[in-house]
Structures are given as structure tokens and as C-alpha cells.
mmCIF file of C-alpha atoms and ligand atoms in Angstrom:
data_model
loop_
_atom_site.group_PDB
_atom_site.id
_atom_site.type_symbol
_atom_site.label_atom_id
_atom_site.label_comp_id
_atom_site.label_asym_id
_atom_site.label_seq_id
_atom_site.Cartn_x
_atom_site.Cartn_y
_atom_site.Cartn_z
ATOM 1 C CA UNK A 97 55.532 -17.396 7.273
ATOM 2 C CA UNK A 98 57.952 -15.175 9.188
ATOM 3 C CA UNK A 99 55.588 -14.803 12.895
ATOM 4 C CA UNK A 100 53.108 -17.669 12.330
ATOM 5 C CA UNK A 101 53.236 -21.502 13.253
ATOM 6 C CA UNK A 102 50.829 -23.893 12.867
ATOM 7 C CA UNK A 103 50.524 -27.213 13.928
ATOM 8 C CA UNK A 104 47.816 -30.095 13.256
ATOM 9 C CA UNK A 105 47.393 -32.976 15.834
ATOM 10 C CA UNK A 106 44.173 -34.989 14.967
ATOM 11 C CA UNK A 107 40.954 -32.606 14.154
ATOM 12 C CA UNK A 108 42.792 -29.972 16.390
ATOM 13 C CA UNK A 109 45.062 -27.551 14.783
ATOM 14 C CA UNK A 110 47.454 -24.930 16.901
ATOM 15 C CA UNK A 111 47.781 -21.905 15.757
ATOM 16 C CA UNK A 112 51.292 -19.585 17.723
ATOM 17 C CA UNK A 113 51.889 -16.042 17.165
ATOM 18 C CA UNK A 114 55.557 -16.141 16.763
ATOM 19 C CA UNK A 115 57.227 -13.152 17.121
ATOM 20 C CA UNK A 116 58.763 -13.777 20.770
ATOM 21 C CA UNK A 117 61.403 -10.894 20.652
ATOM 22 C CA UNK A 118 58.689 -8.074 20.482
ATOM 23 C CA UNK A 119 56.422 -10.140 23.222
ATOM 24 C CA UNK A 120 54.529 -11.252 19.923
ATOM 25 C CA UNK A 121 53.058 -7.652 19.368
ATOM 26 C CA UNK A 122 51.245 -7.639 16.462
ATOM 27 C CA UNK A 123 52.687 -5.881 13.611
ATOM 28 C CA UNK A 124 50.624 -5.646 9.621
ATOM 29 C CA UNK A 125 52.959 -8.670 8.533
ATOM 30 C CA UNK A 126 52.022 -10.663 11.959
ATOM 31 C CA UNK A 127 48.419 -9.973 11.116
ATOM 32 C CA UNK A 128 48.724 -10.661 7.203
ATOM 33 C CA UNK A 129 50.127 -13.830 7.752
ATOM 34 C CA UNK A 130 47.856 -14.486 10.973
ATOM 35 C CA UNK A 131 44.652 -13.650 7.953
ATOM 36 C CA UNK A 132 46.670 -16.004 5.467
ATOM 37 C CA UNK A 133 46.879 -18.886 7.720
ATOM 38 C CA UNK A 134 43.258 -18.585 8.807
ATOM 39 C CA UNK A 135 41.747 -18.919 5.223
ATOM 40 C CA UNK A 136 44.458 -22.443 5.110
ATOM 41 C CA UNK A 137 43.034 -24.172 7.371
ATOM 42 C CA UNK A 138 41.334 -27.549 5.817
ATOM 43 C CA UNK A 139 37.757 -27.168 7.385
ATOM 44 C CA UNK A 140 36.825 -30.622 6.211
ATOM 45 C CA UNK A 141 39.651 -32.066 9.004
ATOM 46 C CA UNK A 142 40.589 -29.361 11.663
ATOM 47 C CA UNK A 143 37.471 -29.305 14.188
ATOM 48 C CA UNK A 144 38.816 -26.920 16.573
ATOM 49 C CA UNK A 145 41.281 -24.182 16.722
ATOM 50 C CA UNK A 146 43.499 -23.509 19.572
ATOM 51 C CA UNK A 147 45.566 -19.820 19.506
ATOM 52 C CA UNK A 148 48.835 -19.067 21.602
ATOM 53 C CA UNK A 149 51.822 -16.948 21.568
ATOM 54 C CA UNK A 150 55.518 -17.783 21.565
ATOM 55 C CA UNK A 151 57.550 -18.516 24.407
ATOM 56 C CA UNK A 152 56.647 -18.373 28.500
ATOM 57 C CA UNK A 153 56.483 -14.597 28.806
ATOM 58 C CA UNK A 154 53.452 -13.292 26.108
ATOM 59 C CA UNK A 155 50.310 -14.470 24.479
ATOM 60 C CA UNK A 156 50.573 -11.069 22.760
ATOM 61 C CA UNK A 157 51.599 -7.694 24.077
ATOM 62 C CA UNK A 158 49.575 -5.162 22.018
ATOM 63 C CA UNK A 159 49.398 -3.819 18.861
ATOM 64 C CA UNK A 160 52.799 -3.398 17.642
ATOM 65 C CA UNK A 161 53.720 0.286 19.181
ATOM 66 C CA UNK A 162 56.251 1.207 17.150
ATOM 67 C CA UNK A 163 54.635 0.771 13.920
ATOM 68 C CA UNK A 164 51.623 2.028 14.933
ATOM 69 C CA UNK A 165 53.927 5.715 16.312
ATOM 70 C CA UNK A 166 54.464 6.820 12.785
ATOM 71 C CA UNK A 167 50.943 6.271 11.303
ATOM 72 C CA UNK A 168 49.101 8.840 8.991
ATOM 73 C CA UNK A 169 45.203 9.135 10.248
ATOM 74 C CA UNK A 170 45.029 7.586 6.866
ATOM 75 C CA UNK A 171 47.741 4.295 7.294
ATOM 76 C CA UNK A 172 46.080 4.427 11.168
ATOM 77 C CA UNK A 173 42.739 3.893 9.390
ATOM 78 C CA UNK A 174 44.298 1.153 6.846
ATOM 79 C CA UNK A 175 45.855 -0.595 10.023
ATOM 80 C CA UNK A 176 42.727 -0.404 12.263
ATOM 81 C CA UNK A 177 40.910 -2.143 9.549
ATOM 82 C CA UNK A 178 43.497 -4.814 9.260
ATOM 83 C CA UNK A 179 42.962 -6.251 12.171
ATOM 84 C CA UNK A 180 39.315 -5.744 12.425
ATOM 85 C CA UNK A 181 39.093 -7.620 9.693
ATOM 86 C CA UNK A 182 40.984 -10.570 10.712
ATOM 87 C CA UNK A 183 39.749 -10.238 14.576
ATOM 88 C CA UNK A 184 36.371 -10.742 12.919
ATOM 89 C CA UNK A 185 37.256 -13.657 10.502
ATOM 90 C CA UNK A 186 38.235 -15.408 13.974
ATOM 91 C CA UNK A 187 35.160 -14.491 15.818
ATOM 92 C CA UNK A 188 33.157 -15.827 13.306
ATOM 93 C CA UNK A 189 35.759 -18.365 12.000
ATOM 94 C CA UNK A 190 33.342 -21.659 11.303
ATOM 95 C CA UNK A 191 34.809 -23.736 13.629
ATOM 96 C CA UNK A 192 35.627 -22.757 17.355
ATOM 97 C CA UNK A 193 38.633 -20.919 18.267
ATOM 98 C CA UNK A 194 40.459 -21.192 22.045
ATOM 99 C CA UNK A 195 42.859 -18.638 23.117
ATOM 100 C CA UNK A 196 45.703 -19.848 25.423
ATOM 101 C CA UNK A 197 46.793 -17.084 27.336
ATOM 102 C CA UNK A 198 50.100 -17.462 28.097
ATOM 103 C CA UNK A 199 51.060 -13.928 29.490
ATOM 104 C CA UNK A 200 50.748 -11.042 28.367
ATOM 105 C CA UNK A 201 47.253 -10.099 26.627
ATOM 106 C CA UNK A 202 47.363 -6.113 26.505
ATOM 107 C CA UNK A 203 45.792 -4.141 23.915
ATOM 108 C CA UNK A 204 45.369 -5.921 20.686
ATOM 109 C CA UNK A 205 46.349 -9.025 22.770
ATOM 110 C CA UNK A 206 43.734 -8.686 24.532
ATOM 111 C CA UNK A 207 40.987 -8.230 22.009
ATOM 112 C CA UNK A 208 42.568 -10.974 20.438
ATOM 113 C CA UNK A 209 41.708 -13.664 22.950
ATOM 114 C CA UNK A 210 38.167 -11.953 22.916
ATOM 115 C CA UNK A 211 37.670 -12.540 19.460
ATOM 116 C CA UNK A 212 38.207 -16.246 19.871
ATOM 117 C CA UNK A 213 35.530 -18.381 21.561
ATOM 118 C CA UNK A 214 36.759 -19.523 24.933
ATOM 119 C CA UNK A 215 39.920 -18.149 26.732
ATOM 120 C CA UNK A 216 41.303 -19.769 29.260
ATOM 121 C CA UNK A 217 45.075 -18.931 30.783
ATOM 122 C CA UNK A 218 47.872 -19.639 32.498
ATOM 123 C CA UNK A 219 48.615 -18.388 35.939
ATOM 124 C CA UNK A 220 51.070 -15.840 34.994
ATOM 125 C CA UNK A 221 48.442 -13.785 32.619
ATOM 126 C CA UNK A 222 47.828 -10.515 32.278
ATOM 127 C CA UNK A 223 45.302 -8.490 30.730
ATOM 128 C CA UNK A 224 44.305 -4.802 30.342
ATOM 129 C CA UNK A 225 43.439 -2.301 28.025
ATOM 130 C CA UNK A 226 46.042 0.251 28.227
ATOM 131 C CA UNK A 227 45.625 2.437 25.057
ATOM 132 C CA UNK A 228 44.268 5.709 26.925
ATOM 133 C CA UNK A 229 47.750 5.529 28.491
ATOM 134 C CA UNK A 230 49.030 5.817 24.941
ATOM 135 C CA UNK A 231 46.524 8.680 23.813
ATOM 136 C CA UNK A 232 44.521 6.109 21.969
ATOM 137 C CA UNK A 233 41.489 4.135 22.073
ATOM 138 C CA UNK A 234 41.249 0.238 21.906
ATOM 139 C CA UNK A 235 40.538 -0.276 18.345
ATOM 140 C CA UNK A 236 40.686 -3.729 17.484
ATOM 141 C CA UNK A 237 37.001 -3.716 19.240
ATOM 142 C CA UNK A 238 37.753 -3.805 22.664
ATOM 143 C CA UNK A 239 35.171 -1.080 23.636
ATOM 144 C CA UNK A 240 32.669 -3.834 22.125
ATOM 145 C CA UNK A 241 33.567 -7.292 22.918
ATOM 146 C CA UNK A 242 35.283 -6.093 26.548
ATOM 147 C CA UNK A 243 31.644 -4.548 27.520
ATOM 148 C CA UNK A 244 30.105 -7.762 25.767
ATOM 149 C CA UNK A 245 31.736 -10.005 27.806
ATOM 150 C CA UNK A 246 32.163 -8.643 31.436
ATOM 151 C CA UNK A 247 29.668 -5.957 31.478
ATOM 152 C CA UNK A 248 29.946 -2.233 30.843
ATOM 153 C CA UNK A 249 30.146 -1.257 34.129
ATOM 154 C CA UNK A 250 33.770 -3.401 34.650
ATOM 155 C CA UNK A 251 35.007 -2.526 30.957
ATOM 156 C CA UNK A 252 34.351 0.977 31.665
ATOM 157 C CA UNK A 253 36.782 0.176 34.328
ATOM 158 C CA UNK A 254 39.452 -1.427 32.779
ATOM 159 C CA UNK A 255 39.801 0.875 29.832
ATOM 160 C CA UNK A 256 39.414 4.409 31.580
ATOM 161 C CA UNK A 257 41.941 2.892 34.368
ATOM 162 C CA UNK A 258 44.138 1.254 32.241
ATOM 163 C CA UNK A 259 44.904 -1.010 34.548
ATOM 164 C CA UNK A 260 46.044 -4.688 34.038
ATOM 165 C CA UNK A 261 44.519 -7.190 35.550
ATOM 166 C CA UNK A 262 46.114 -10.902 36.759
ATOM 167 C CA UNK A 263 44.961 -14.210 36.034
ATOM 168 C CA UNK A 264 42.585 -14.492 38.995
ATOM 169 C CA UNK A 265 41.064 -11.165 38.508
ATOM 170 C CA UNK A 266 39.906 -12.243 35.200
ATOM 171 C CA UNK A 267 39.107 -15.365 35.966
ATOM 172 C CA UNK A 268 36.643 -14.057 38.864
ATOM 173 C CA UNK A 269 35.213 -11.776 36.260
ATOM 174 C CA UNK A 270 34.296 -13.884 33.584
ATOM 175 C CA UNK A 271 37.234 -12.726 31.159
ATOM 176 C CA UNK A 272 38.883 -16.153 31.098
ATOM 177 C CA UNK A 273 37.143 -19.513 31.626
ATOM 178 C CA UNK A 274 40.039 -21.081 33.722
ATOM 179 C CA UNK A 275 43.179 -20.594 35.114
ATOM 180 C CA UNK A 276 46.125 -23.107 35.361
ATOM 181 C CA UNK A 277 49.227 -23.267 35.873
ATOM 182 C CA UNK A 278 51.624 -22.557 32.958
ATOM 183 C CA UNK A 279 53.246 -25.966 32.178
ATOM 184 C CA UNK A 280 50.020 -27.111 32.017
ATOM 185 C CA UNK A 281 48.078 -24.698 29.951
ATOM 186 C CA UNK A 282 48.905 -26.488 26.470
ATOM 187 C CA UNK A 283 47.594 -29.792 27.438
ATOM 188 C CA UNK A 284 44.586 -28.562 29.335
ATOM 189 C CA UNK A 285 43.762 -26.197 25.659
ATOM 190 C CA UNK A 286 44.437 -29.459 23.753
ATOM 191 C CA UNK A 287 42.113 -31.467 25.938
ATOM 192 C CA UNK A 288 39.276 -28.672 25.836
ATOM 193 C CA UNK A 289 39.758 -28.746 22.339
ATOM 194 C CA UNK A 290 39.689 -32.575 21.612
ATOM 195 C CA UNK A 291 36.908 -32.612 23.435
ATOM 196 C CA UNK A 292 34.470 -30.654 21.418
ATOM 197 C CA UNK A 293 36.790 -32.192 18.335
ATOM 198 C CA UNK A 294 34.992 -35.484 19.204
ATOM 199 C CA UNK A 295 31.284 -34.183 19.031
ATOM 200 C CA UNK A 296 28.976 -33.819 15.939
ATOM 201 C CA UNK A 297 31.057 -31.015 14.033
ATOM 202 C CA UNK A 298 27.847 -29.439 12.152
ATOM 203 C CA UNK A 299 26.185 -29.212 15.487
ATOM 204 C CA UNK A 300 29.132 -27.721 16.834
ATOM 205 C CA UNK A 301 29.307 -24.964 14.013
ATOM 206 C CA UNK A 302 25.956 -24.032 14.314
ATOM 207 C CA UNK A 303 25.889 -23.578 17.838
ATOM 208 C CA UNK A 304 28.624 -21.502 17.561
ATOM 209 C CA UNK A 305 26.721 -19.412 14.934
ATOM 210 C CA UNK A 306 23.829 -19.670 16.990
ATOM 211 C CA UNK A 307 25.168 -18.289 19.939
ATOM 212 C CA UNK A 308 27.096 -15.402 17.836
ATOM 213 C CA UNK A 309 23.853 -13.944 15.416
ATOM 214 C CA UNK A 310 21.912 -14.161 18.747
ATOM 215 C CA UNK A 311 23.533 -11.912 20.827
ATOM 216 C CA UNK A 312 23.376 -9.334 18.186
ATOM 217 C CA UNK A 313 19.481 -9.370 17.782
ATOM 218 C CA UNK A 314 16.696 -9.570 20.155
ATOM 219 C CA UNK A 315 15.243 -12.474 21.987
ATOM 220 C CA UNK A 316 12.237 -13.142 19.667
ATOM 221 C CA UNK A 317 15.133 -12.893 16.429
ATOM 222 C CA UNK A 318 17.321 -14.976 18.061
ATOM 223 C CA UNK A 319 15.161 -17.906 18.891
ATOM 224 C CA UNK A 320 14.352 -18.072 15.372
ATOM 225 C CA UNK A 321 17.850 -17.971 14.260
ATOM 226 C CA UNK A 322 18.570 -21.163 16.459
ATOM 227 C CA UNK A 323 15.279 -22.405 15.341
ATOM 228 C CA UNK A 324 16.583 -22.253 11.842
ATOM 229 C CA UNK A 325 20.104 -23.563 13.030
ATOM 230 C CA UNK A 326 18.397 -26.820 15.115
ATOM 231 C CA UNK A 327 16.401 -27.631 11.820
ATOM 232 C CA UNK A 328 19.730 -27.927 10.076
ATOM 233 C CA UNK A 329 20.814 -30.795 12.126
ATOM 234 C CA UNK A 330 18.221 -33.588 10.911
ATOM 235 C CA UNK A 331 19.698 -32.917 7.318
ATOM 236 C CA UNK A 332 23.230 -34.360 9.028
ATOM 237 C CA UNK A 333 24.284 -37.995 8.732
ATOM 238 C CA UNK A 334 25.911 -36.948 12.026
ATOM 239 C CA UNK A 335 22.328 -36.397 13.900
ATOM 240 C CA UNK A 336 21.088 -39.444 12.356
ATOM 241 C CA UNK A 337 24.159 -41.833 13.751
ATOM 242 C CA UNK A 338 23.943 -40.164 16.979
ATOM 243 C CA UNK A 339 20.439 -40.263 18.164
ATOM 244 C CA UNK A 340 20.550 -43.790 16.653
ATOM 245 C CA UNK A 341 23.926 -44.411 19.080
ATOM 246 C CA UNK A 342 21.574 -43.393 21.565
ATOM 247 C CA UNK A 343 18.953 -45.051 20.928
ATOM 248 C CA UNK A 344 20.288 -48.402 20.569
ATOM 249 C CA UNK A 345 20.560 -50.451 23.741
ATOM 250 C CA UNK A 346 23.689 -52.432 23.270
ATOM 251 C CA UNK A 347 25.913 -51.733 25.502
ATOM 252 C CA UNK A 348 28.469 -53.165 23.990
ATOM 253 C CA UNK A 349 28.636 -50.870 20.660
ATOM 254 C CA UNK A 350 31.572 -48.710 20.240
ATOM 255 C CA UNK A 351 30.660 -45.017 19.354
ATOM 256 C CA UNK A 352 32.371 -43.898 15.962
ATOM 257 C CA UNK A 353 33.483 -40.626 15.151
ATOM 258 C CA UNK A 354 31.578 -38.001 13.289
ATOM 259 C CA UNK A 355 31.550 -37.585 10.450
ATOM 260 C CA UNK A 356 31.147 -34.304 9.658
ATOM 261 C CA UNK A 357 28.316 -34.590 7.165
HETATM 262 N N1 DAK B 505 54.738 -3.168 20.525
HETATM 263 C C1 DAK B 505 56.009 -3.255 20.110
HETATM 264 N N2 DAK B 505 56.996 -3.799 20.839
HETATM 265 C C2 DAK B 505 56.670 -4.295 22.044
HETATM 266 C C3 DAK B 505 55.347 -4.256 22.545
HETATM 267 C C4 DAK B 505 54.338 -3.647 21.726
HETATM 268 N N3 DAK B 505 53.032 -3.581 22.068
HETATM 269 N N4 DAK B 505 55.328 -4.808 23.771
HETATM 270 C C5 DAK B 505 56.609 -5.184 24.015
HETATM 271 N N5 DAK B 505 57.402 -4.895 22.976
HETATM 272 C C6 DAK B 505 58.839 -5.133 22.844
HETATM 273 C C7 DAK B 505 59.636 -4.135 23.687
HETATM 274 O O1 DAK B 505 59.807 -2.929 22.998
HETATM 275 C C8 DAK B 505 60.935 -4.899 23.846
HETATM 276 O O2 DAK B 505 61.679 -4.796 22.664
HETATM 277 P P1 DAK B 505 63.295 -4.558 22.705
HETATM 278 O O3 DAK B 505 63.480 -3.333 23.495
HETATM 279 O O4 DAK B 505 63.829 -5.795 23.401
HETATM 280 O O5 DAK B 505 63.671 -4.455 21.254
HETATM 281 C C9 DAK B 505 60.486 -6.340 23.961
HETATM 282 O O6 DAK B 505 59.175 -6.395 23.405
HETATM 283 C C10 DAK B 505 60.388 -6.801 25.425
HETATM 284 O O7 DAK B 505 59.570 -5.881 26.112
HETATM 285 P P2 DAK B 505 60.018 -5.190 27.478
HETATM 286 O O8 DAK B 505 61.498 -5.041 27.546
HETATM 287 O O9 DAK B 505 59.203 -3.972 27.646
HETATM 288 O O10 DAK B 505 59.587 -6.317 28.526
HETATM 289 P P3 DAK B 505 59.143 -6.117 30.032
HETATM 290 O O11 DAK B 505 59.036 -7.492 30.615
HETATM 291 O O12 DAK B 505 59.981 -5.089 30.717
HETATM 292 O O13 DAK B 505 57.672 -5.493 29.944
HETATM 293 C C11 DAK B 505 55.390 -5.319 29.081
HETATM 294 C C12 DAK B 505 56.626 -6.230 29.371
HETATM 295 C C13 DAK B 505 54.353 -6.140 28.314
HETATM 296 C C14 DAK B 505 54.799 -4.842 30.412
HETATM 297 C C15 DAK B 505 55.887 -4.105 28.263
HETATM 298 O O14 DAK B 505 56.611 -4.572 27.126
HETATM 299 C C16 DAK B 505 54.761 -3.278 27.761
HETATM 300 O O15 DAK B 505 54.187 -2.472 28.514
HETATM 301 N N6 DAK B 505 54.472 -3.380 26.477
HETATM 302 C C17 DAK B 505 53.455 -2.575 25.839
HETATM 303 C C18 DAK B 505 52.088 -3.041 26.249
HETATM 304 C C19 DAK B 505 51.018 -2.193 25.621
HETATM 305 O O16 DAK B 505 50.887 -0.997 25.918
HETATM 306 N N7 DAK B 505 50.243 -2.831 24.778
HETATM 307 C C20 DAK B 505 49.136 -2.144 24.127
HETATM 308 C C21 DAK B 505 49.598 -1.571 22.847
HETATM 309 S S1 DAK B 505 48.354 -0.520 22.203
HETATM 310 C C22 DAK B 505 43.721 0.796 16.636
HETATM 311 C C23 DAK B 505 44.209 -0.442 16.349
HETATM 312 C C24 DAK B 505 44.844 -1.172 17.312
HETATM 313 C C25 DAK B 505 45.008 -0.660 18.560
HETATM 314 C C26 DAK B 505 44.527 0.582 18.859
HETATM 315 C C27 DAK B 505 43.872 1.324 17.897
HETATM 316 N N8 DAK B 505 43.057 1.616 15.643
HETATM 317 C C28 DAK B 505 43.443 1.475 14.251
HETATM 318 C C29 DAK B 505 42.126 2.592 16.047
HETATM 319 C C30 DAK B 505 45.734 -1.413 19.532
HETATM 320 C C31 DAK B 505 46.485 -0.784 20.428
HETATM 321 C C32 DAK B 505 47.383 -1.533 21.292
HETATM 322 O O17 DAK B 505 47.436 -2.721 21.342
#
């Protein structure tokens, strides 16, 4: 891998967009490899993702423009689909996914951290959609997930403006989850992520499912989906230990991990 590092520490695995000289803009081989590393990771002991970019400057400053300058409608077509494909595989990705935001998240960097599950950033962050600058639309589904997640009325904003937005902005609407400062970001993604590392990792999964395949039906459909989802549990050795953790009143037991079965 050329643009791609990953790490594993525990049940916590790090992935970093590497490509620091470009500000980590994604190019096809930064997403190839980014798909490639992805379907590697071992789901049986990584429990949580967390995703970065290299150096202080960038969690990832667009698509890659240069690349993109010389596309045919039909390589621009090829390309789009590219990155849908893997911005989907981490949106759906079994096992949760934080983005880091450590600078820069414009364009594709953006829709990046939106495809993961939780974002959270350092103080020096920006974000923005600034493709109608560039005669484009967003099109690794920012139009969607941007709406999704702060309202239409404030996307709307963002992408016909083009304007970037700083850390606090996005923190205050609901684009990132916290803000911190930037020597600290790293540790304060590992701890969020050890954190849900610890608890039952089926339950995890399906509430992450749960939440996802809800939002994209209606109420009555997605109560049944989590129905389905909850029922899944008591077939877990994980449920079972738990509730009997609970449920058992000396104080002086130890709980174990998970299992993850
Ligand atoms: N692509 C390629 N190179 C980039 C880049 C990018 N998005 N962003 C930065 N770089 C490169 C710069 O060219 C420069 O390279 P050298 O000149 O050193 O070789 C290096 O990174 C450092 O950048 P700067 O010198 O510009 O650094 P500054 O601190 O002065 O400025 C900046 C930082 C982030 C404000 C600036 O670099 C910037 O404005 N970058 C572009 C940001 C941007 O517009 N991003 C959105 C790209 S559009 C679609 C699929 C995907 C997309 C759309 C449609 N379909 C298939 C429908 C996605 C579109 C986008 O993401």
C-alpha cells in the first residue's frame, strides 16, 4: 500500500489516509487501496474502526482535482462510482467506523467523515462542500448524507455557498460530535473507540444496522427491523453472560470481555 496505513491496538484498528503531500486528496489508487484494506480487516478481532489522515494539516482535502480535470463523462462516471462504492462499504462496514478530523475535510473529505459513524475533530478542522465552485456537484453523496445529517435547510447552505465551515460551526450544527484540541484528538478517538470495543460486539453491530436500515424506511418498518435485530441478541453467548453479570449480586466478580459470539 502506497497511501494507506493501518494499525491494530487491541479490538481497535486505525485506519490513515496517507498521502500528506496532496493534503491526502483522494486519488482512484488512494481509494483502491482504501477498498482493499477495508475487506482486510479481521472482523472476528477489530471491534471498532477509527479513520484519519496524515500529518497536522488534512484529514482529506477533496477528491483528488487533478485527476478528476481530465475525466471523460465516461472515466467521471467510472470514478464517481469508485468511491460510492467504497463510501458505502464504510457506511455500512459491520463494525463502527470514527472519523478523526484532523483538518481539512472538503469535498470527498468531507463525505468521507459522513460515511463513517461518528466524527469528531480537532480544533483546527474544516469542512465544506466546495464543488459548485469547481462547476461540479458533490458526488461522493454529499447532497444525501450532508441533508441527512444537519438538515436540508443548512446543507442547502453549505453546498450552494460553498463555504467552509470551522470546527465550532460544525460542532454547533451537529456535523461533528466533539471538538478538541489537536494533540489530543488521537487519544480522545482511541478512547471513544475502546470504549464501545469493550461492549457486547453483536449488540454493537446490530445497533449499528439498526440505526442505518431505519432511517431509510418508515417508522412502522423500522421498528420491526430493530424488532428483528433485538431478537438476535438472546441467540448471543454475549447477552447471556451479560444479563447474568448483571444479575448476579457479587460485588466482587470481575466482568470479562465479550466474546463476540
Ligand atoms: N486535489 C489534488 N491536490 C490537492 C487537493 C485536491 N483536492 N487539495 C490540495 N491539494 C494539493 C495542492 O495542489 C498542493 O500540491 P502541490 O502544489 O504542493 O503539488 C498541496 O496539496 C498543498 O495544497 P495547497 O498548497 O493548496 O495548501 P494550502 O494550505 O494553501 O491550501 C486548501 C489548503 C485545502 C485550502 C487548498 O489546497 C484547497 O483549496 N484544496 C482543494 C479543496 C477542494 O476544493 N476540495 C474539493 C475537491 S472536489 C464526483 C466524485 C467526487 C467528487 C465530485 C463528483 N462524481 C463522480 C460526480 C468530489 C469532488 C471533490 O472533492
Amino acid at each position: 500500500m502506497d497511501f494507506i496505513l493501518y494499525e491494530v491496538n487491541g479490538a481497535v484498528g486505525t485506519i490513515t489516509i496517507n498521502r500528506e503531500k496532496a493534503l491526502n486528496a483522494l486519488n482512484s489508487q488512494v481509494l483502491e487501496e482504501l477498498d482493499a484494506t477495508l475487506d482486510a480487516v479481521d472482523l472476528d478481532a477489530v471491534r471498532c474502526l477509527i479513520l484519519t489522515g496524515a500529518g497536522a494539516k488534512s484529514f482529506v482535502a477533496g477528491a483528488d482535482i487533478g485527476e478528476m480535470s481530465t475525466l471523460t463523462k465516461a472515466e467521471g462516471e467510472a470514478f464517481g462510482k469508485k468511491g460510492n462504492d467504497v463510501f458505502r462499504k464504510l457506511e455500512t462496514f459491520p463494525i463502527p467506523v470514527i472519523a478523526a478530523v484532523n483538518g481539512f475535510a472538503l469535498g470527498g473529505g468531507c463525505e468521507l467523515a459522513m460515511s463513517c459513524d461518528i466524527r469528531i475533530c480537532a480544533e483546527n478542522a474544516v469542512f465544506g462542500q466546495p464543488e459548485v465552485g469547481l462547476g461540479i456537484t458533490p458526488g461522493f453523496g454529499g447532497t444525501q448524507r450532508l441533508a441527512r445529517l444537519v438538515g436540508a435547510g443548512m446543507a442547502k447552505q453549505m453546498i450552494y455557498t460553498a463555504r467552509n465551515i470551522k470546527a465550532d460551526e460544525a460542532f454547533r450544527i451537529g456535523l461533528v460530535n466533539a471538538v478538541y484540541p489537536a494533540e489530543e484528538l488521537m487519544a480522545q478517538a482511541e478512547k471513544m473507540a475502546g470504549g464501545i470495543a469493550k461492549n457486547a460486539p453483536i449488540a454493537v453491530r446490530n445497533c449499528k444496522k439498526a440505526i442505518n436500515e431505519g432511517l431509510d424506511v418508515d417508522m412502522d418498518k423500522a421498528i420491526v427491523i430493530e424488532e428483528k435485530l433485538f431478537g438476535d441478541c438472546f441467540e448471543t453467548e454475549d447477552q447471556k453472560y451479560g444479563m447474568a453479570f448483571f444479575l448476579d449480586k457479587n460485588k466482587e466478580k470481575v466482568k470479562e470481555p465479550f466474546k463476540n459470539c
